[in-house]
Short mmCIF file of C-alpha atoms and ligand atoms in Angstrom, two decimals:
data_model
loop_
_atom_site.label_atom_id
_atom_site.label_comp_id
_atom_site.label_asym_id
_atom_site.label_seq_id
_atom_site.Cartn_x
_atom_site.Cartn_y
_atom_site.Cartn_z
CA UNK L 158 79.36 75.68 -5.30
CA UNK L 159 76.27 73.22 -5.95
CA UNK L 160 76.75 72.48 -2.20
CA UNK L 161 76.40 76.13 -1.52
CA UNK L 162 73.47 76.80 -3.68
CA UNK L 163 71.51 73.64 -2.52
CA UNK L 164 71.97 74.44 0.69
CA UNK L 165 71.13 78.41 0.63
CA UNK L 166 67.86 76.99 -0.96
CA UNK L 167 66.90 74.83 2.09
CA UNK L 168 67.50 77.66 4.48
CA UNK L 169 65.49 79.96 2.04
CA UNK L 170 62.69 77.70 2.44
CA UNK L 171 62.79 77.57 5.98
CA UNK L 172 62.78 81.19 6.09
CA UNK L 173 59.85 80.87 3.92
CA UNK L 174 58.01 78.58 6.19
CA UNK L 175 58.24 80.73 9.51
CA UNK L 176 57.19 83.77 7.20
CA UNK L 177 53.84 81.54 6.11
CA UNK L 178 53.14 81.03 9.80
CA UNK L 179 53.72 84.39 11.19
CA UNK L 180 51.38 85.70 8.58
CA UNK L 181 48.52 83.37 9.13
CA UNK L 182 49.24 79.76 7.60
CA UNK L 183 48.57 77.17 9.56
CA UNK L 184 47.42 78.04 13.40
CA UNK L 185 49.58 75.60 16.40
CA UNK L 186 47.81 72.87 18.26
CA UNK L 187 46.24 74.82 20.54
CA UNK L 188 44.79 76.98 18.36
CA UNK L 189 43.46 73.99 16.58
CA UNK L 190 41.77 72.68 19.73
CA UNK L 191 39.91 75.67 20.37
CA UNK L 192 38.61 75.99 16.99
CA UNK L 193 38.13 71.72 16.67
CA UNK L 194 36.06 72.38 20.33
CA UNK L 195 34.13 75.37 18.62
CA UNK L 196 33.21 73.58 15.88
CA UNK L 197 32.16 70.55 17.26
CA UNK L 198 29.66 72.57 19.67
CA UNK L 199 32.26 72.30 22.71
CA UNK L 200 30.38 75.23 24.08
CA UNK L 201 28.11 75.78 26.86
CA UNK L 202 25.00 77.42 26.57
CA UNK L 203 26.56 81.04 27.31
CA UNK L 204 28.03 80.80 24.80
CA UNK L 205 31.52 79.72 26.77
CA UNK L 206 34.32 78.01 25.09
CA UNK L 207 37.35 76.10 26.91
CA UNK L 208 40.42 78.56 27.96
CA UNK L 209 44.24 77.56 27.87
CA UNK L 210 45.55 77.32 31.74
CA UNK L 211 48.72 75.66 30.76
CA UNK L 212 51.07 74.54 27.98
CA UNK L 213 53.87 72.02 28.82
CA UNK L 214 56.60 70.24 26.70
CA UNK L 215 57.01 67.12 27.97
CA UNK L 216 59.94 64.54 26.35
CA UNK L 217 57.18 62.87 23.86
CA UNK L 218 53.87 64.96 24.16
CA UNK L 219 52.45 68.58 24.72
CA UNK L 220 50.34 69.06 27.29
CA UNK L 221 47.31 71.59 27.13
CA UNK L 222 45.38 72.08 29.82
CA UNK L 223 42.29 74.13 29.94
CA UNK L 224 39.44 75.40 31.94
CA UNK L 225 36.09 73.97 30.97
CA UNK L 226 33.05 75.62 30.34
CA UNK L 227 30.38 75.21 33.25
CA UNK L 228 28.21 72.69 31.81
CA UNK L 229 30.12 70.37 29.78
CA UNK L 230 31.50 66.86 30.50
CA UNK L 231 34.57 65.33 30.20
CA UNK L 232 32.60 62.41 27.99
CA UNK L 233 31.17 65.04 25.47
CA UNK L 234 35.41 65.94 25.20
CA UNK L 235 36.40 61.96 24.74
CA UNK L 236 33.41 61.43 22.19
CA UNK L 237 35.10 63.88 19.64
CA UNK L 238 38.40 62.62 20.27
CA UNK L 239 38.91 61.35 16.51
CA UNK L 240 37.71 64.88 15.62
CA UNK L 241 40.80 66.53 17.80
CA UNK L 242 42.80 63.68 16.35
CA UNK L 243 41.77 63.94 12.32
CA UNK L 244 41.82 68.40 12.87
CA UNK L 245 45.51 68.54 14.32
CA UNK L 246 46.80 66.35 11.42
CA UNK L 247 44.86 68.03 8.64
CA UNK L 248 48.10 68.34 5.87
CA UNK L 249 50.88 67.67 8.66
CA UNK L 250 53.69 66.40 6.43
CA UNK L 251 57.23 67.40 6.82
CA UNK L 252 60.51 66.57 4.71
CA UNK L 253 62.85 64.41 7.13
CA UNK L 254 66.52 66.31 5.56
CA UNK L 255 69.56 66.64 7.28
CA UNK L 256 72.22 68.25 6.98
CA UNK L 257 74.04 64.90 6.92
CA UNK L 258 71.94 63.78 3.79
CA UNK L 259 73.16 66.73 1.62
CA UNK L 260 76.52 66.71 2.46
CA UNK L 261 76.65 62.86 1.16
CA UNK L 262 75.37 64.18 -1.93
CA UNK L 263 77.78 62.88 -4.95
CA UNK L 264 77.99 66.29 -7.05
CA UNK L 265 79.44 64.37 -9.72
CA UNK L 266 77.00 61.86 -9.93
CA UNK L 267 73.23 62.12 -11.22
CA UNK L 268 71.56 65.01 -8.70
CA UNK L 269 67.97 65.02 -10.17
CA UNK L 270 68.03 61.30 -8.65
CA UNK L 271 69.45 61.81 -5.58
CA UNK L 272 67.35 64.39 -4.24
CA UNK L 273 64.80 62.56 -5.54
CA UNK L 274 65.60 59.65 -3.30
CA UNK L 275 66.26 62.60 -0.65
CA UNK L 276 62.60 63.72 -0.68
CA UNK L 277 61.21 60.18 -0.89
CA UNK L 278 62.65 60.47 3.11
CA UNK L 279 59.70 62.50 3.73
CA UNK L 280 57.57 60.94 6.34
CA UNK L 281 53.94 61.29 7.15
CA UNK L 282 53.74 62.36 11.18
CA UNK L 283 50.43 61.27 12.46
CA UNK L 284 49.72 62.81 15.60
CA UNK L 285 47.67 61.59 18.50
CA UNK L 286 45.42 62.64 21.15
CA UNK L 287 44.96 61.99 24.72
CA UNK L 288 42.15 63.69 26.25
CA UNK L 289 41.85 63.83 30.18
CA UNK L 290 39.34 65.30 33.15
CA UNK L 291 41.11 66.39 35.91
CA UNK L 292 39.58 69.48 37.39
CA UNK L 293 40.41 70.77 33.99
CA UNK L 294 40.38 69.40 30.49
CA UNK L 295 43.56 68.14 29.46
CA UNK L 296 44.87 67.50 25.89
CA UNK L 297 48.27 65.31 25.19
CA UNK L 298 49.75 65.76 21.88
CA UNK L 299 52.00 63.18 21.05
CA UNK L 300 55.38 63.66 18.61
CA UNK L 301 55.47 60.39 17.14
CA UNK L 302 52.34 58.27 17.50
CA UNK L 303 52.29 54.31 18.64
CA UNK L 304 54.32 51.52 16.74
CA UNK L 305 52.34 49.54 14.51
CA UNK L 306 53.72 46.55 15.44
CA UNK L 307 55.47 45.19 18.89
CA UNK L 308 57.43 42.43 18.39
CA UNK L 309 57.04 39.62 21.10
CA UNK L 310 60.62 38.66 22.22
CA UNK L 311 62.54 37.13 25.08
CA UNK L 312 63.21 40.58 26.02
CA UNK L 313 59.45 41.43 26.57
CA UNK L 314 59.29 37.68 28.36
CA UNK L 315 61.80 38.72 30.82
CA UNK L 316 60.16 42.26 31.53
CA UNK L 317 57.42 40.28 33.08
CA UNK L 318 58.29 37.91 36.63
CA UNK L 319 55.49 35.84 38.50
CA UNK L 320 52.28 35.91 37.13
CA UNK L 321 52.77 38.66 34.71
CA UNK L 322 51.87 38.68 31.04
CA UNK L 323 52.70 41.42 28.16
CA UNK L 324 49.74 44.10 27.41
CA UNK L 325 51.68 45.99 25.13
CA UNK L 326 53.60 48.82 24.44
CA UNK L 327 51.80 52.10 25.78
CA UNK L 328 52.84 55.87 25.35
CA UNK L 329 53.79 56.15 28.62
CA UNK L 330 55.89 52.51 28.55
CA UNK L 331 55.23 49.01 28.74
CA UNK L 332 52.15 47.64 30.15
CA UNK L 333 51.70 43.99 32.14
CA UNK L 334 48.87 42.57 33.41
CA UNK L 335 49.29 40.61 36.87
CA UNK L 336 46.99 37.51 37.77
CA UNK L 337 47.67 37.78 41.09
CA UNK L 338 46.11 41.44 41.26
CA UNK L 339 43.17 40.68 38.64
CA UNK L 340 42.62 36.90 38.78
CA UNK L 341 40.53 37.10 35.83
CA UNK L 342 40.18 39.06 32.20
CA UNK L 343 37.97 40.05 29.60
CA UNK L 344 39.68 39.58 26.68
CA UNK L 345 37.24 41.38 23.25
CA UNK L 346 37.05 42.36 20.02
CA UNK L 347 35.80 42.44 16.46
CA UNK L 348 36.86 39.87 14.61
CA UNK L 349 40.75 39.91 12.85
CA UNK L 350 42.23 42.24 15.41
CA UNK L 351 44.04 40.08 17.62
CA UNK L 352 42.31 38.36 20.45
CA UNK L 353 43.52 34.72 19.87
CA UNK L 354 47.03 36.48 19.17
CA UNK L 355 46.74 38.01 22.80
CA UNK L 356 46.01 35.30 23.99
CA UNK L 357 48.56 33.29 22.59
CA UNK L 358 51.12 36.21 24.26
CA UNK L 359 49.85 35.18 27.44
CA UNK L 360 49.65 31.06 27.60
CA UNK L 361 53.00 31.30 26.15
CA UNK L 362 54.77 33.69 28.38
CA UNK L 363 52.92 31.40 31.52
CA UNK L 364 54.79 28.77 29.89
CA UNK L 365 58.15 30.02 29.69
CA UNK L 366 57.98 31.69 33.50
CA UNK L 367 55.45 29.46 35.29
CA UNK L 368 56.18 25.90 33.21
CA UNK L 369 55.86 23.81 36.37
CA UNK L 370 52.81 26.08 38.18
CA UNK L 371 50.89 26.51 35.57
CA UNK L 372 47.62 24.65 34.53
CA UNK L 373 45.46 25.31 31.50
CA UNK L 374 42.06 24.04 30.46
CA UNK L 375 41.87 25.47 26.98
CA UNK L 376 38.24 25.82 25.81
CA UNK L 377 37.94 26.44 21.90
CA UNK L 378 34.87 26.54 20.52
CA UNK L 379 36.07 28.34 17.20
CA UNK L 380 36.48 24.45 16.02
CA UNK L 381 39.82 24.30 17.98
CA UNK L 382 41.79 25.49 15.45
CA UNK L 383 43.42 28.12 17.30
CA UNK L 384 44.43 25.34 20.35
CA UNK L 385 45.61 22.75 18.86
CA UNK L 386 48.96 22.90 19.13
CA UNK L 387 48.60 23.17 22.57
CA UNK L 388 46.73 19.98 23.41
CA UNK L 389 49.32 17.64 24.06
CA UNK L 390 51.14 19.95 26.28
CA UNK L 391 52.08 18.20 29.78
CA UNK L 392 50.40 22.13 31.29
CA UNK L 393 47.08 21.47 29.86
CA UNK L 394 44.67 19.48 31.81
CA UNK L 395 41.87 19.74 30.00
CA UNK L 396 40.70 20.70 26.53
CA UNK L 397 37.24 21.25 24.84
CA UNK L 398 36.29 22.20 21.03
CA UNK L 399 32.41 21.86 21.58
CA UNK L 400 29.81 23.15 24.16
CA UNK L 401 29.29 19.48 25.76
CA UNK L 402 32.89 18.85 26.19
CA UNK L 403 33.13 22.68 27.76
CA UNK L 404 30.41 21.69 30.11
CA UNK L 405 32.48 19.12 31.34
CA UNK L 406 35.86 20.88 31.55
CA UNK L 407 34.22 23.56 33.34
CA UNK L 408 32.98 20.72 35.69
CA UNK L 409 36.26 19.49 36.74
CA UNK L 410 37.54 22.71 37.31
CA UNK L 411 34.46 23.45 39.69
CA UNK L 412 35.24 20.27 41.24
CA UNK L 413 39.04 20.53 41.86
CA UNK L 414 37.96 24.48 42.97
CA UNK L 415 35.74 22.89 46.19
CA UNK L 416 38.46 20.72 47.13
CA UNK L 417 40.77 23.69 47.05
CA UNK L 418 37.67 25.51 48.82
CA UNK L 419 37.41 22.81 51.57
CA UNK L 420 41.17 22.35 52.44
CA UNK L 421 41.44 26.21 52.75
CA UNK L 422 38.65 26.33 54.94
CA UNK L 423 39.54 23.54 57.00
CA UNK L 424 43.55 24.92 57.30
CA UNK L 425 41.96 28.46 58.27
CA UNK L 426 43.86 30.26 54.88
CA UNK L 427 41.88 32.96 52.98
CA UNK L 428 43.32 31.86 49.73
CA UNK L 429 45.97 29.53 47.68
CA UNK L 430 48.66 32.43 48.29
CA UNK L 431 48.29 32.77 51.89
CA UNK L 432 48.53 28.82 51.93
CA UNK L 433 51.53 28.94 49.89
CA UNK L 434 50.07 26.83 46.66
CA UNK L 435 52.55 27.70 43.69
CA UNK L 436 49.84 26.47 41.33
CA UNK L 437 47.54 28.29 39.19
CA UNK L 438 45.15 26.75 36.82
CA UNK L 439 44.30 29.14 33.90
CA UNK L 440 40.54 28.71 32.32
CA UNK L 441 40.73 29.77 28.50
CA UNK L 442 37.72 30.36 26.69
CA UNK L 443 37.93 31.55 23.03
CA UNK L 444 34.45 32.73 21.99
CA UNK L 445 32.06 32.51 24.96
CA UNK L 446 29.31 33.54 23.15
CA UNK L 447 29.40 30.13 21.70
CA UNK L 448 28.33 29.01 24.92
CA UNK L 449 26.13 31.58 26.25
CA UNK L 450 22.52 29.84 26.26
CA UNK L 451 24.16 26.45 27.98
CA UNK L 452 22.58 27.04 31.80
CA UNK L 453 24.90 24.96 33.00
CA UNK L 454 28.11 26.04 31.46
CA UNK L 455 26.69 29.46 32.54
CA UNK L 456 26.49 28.30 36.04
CA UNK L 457 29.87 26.81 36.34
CA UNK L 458 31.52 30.18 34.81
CA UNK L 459 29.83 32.49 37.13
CA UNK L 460 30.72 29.74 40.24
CA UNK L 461 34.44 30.02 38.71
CA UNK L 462 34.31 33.72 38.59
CA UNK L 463 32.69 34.24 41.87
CA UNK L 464 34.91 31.58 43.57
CA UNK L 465 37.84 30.95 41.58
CA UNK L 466 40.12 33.65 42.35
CA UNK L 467 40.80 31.95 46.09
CA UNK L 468 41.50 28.81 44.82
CA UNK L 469 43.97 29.79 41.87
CA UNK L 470 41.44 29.51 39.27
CA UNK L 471 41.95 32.38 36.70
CA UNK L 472 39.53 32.97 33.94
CA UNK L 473 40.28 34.63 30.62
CA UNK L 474 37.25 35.25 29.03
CA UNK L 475 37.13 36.34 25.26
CA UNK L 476 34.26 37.50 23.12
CA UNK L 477 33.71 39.44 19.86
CA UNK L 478 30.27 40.03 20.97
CA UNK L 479 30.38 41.23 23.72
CA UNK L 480 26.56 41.73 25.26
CA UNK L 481 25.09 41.29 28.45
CA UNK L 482 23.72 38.19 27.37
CA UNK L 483 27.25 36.96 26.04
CA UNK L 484 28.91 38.66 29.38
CA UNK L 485 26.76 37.72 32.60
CA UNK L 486 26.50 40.38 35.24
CA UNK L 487 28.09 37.82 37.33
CA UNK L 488 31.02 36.96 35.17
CA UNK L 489 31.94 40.40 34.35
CA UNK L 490 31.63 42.12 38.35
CA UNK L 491 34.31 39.28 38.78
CA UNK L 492 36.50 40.09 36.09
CA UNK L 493 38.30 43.09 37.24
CA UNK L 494 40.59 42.84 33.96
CA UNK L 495 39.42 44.40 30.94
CA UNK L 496 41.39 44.31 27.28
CA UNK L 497 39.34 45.53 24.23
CA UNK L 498 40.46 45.57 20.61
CA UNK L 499 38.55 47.81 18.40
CA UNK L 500 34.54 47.39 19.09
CA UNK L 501 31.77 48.11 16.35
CA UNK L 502 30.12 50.67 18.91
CA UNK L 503 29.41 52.30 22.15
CA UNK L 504 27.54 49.83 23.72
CA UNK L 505 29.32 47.22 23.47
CA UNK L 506 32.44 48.96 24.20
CA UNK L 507 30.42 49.96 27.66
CA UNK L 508 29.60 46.42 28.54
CA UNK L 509 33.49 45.63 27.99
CA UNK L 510 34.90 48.87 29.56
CA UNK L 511 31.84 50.22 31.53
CA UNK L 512 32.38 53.17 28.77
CA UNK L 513 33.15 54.08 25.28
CA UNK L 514 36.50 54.30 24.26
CA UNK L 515 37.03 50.85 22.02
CA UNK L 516 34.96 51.91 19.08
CA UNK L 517 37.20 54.77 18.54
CA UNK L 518 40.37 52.96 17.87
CA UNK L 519 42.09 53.26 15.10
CA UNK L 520 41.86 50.23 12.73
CA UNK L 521 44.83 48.72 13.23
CA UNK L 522 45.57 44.88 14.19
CA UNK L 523 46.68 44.57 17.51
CA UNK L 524 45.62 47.94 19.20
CA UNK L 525 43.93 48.00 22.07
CA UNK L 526 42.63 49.57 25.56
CA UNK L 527 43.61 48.12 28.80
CA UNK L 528 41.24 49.16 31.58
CA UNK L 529 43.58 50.26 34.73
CA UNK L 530 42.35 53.10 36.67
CA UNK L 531 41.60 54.94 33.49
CA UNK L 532 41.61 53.26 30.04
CA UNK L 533 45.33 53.04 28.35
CA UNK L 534 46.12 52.50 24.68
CA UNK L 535 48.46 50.04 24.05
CA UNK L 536 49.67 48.03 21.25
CA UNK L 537 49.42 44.45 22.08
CA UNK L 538 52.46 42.04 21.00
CA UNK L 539 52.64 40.21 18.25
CA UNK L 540 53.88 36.36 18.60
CA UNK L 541 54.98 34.40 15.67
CA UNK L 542 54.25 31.01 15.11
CA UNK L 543 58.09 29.74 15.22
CA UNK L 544 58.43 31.67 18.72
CA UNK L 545 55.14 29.52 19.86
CA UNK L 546 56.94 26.14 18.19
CA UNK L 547 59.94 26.77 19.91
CA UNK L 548 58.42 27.30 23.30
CA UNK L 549 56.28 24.93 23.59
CA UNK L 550 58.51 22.09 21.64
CA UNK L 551 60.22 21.15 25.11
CA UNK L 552 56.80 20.73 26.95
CA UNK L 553 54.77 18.33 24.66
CA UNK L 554 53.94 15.17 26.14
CA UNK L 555 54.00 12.47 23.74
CA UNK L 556 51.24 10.75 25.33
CA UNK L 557 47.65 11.56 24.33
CA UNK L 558 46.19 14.03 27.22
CA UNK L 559 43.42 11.35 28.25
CA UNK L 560 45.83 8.32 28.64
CA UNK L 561 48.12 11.41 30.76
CA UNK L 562 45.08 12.19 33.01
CA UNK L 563 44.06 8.20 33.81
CA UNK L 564 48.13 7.29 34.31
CA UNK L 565 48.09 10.04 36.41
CA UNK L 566 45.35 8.65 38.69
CA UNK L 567 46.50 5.34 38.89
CA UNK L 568 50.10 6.24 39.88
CA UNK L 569 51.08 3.32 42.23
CA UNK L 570 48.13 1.33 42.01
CA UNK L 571 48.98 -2.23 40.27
CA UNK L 572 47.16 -1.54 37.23
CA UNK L 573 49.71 1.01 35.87
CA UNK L 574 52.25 -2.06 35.85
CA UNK L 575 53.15 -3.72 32.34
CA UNK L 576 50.60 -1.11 30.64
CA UNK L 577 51.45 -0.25 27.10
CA UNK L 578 51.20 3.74 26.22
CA UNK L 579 51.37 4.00 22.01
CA UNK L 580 53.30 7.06 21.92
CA UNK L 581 51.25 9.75 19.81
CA UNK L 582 52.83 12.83 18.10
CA UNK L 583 50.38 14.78 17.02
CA UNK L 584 51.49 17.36 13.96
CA UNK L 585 49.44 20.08 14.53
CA UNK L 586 49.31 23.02 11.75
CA UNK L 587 50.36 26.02 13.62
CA UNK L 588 47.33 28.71 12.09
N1 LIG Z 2 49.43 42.55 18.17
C1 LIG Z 2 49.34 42.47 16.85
N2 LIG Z 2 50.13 43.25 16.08
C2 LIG Z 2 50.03 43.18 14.73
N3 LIG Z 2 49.17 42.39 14.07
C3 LIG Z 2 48.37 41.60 14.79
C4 LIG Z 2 48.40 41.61 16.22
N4 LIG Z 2 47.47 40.75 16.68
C5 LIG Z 2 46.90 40.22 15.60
N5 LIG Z 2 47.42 40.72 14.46
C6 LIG Z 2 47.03 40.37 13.09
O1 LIG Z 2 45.63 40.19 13.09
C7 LIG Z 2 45.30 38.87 12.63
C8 LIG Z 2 44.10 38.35 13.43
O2 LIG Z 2 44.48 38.19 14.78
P1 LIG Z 2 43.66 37.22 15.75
O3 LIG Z 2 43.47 35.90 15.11
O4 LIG Z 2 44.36 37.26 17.05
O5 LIG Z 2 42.27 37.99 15.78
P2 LIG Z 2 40.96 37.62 16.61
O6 LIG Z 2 40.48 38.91 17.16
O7 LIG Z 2 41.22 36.52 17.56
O8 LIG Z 2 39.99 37.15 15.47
P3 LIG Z 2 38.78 36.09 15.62
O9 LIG Z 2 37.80 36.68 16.57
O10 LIG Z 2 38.26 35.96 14.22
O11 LIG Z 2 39.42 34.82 16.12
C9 LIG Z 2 46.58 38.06 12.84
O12 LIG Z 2 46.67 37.02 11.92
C10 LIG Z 2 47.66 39.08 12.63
O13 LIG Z 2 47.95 39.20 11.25
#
C-alpha cells in the first residue's frame, strides 16, 4: 500500500515536471544558446542572431549546429564559452531514483531515513560545452562531463606501443602523444596543476615500453626535487639541478647530436629511423624559464630543437611562464607538440597554443588542452608515487651516474681492471 502510494507520488511529480516545462519553466539547450548568444552581444550589426540548422543526439553529446550571423567569428563564439557553459547549467540538478531503489525500500523499517538516504543519491550534472567553426557554428552538449581524475594504470601503459605516451582521457576517447610524429613538446602551466605529474606519466611509461632505447638527461632546476628519484637510473645519462650544470648537459647532448649528424650524413640517411637507430635520447627540462637569460643554454636548446629531431633527440620543454622570452621563437616553431594546463590569461595561452583556450579551463588539477589539429580537452593521468617506485625499482643502478658514465668509457681499456666501485643506494624521498 506504502509501495503504491510512494510510488503514485513519483509519477505525480513527473507529471508535474513535464507540465512546468510545457508551460514555460525552464527553456532546452538550444533555447538557452540563443538567448546565452543574445545576451552576450552574439549579434551582428543588423541586428542578426545565430539560427538552428541542425539538432543531433549523438551517444554522449547533442549537437547544435547553426548558421552564423555575417560578421561574427568563430573566436568571439570560443571567448564566451564559460558563458554557454555556466547558462546551460544554471539550477540543473536532478534526483538519480530508480525504480530499483524503491522497491528495496524496507516498509517495516524507519522510511523517513531511507528516503532520506534515497534523495542524498541526487547528483549534481554539470554539463559541458564544445564550441566549433565549420562553415557553421557548432555547439556539443555533453551528458556527463570529464572524470576528475584518470587513474594511470598498466592498462593505460599498454594502450600506448613505440614511442607513445598517455595525454589523457578526452570526450571523444583516449588521447597519446607520439615522439616519432612530434619529436618535441611544450609541456605548461600555472603552478599546482600537474606539469611535473605529466611528466612523470611520460618518463615512466618510456621506461616500461622503451627500457633499453631510451635515454634521458633530466634537467631540474626546481632544486631537483621532482628528479631525484630518477638519478641513479641506468636510462639517465645526464642530470642537472642548476643553470651551469644544464649548460653542460645540454652540451653533451649537442655533442653526441653532431656525431649522430655526421654519421647520417656520411651513410646518406635522412634521419635515426631511416638508419634504423632504436635509440632515443629524451631532453627534460622542468622550468625553462629558470634558464632563459643563459645565451648559451639558449643556444644549445634552439640547436637541439632545430636539429634534434633527426638525430633522436626529443625535447620536452615545460614552463609556467610561458612568454616569448621564456619560449624562443626558435624553440617553439620546433616544438610541434603543445600540452597546456590551465594558464592565467590569453596571452600566454597564445604563445603556448598560438590561441586562447587554456585560460578558460576549469580549475581542476590535471586538466588540460592538447594541441592536435584543433585544441582537445583532456584529463591528463594521474601517477602515484608507489606505481613510479615500482617501475623504476628494477632499473636503478647502484653505481653513482658519474662513476657509470667514466666505466662506461673505459670499457676494455686496462684501467677498468682491479677498480673498486663503492656501491651507492641513494634513498630518495619520492615528493
Ligand atoms: N592528472 C592529475 N589528476 C589529478 N590531480 C593531479 C593531476 N596532476 C596533478 N595533480 C595534483 O596536482 C598537484 C600538483 O601537480 P604537479 O606537481 O604536477 O604540478 P606542476 O604544474 O608541476 O606544479 P609546479 O609548476 O609548481 O611544479 C599534484 O600533487 C596532484 O595532487
Amino acid at each position: 500500500m506504502i509501495f503504491e502510494l510512494t510510488t503514485t507520488m513519483f509519477a505525480g511529480g513527473l507529471v508535474g515536471f513535464s507540465y512546468y516545462k510545457m508551460n514555460g519553466g525552464p527553456s532546452n539547450d538550444h533555447e538557452k544558446i540563443v538567448r546565452i548568444a543574445r545576451n552576450c552581444g552574439l549579434v551582428n550589426k543588423e541586428g542578426k542572431e545565430i539560427r538552428i540548422f541542425r539538432k543531433s543526439k549523438k551517444n554522449n553529446y547533442t549537437e547544435y549546429v547553426y548558421q552564423m550571423p555575417q560578421g561574427l567569428s568563430e573566436k568571439q563564439f570560443l571567448d564566451k564559452i564559460n558563458n554557454f557553459q555556466d547558462g546551460l547549467n544554471i539550477k540543473k540538478t536532478t534526483v538519480e531514483i530508480s525504480f530499483e531503489d524503491l522497491r528495496k525500500i524496507n516498509f517495516r523499517g524507519d522510511l523517513f531515513k531511507q528516503i532520506k538516504s534515497i534523495l542524498k543519491k541526487k547528483k549534481k550534472i554539470r554539463k559541458e560545452v564544445e564550441i566549433e567553426f565549420d562553415g557553421m557554428i557548432m555547439f556539443r552538449v555533453y551528458n556527463e562531463p570529464l572524470p576528475t581524475m584518470v587513474p594511470f594504470e598498466n592498462e593505460l601503459i599498454r594502450k600506448c606501443t613505440g614511442w607513445e605516451v598517455p595525454v589523457g582521457e578526452g570526450r571523444r576517447g583516449f588521447l597519446k602523444h607520439n615522439f616519432e610524429k612530434k619529436a618535441h613538446i611544450i609541456v605548461a602551466g600555472t603552478t599546482d596543476f600537474g606539469k611535473s605529474n605529466w611528466v612523470n606519466v611520460t618518463i615512466n611509461t618510456l621506461i616500461k615500453n622503451k627500457p633499453n632505447d631510451v635515454s634521458f638527461t633530466l634537467i631540474d632546476l626546481k632544486g631537483g626535487l621532482e628528479f631525484s628519484r630518477y638519478k641513479n637510473l641506468k636510462q639517465v645519462k645526464g642530470f642537472a639541478t642548476n643553470v651551469e650544470e644544464a649548460r653542460d648537459e645540454l652540451q653533451n647532448a649537442v655533442n653526441e647530436m653532431d656525431q649522430v649528424t655526421e654519421y647520417l650524413l656520411e651513410k646518406g640517411f635522412s634521419n635515426v629511423k631511416d638508419a634504423g637507430f632504436k635509440d632515443r635520447h629524451f631532453i627534460v627540462i622542468d622550468e625553462a624559464a629558470d634558464m632563459a637569460e643563459d645565451k648559451e643554454c639558449q643556444r644549445l636548446l634552439k640547436d637541439i630543437a632545430r636539429k634534434g629531431r633527426a638525430s633522436g633527440l626529443r625535447l620536452i620543454y615545460t614552463t609556467q611562464y610561458p612568454t616569448t622570452e621564456t619560449i624562443s621563437s626558435q624553440v617553439k616553431r620546433n616544438c610541434i607538440g603543445r600540452l597546456s594546463f590551465v594558464l592565467d590569461t590569453t596571452t600566454a595561452s597564445n604563445v603556448v597554443l598560438d590561441q586562447g583556450g587554456a585560460e578558460q579551463l576549469p580549475i581542476i588539477q590535471g586538466r588540460a588542452l592538447y594541441k592536435d589539429i584543433k585544441l582537445i580537452e583532456v584529463q591528463t593521468p594521474y601517477i602515484k608515487n608507489d606505481i613510479i617506485k615500482e617501475i623504476i625499482q628494477p632499473h636503478i643502478n647502484i653505481r653513482p651516474r658519474k662513476e657509470r658514465v667514466e666505466s662506461n668509457a673505459e670499457i676494455g681499456q686496462e684501467a677498468t681492471k682491479g677498480r673498486k666501485y663503492t656501491p651507492v643506494i641513494e634513498e630518495t624521498e619520492l615528493s
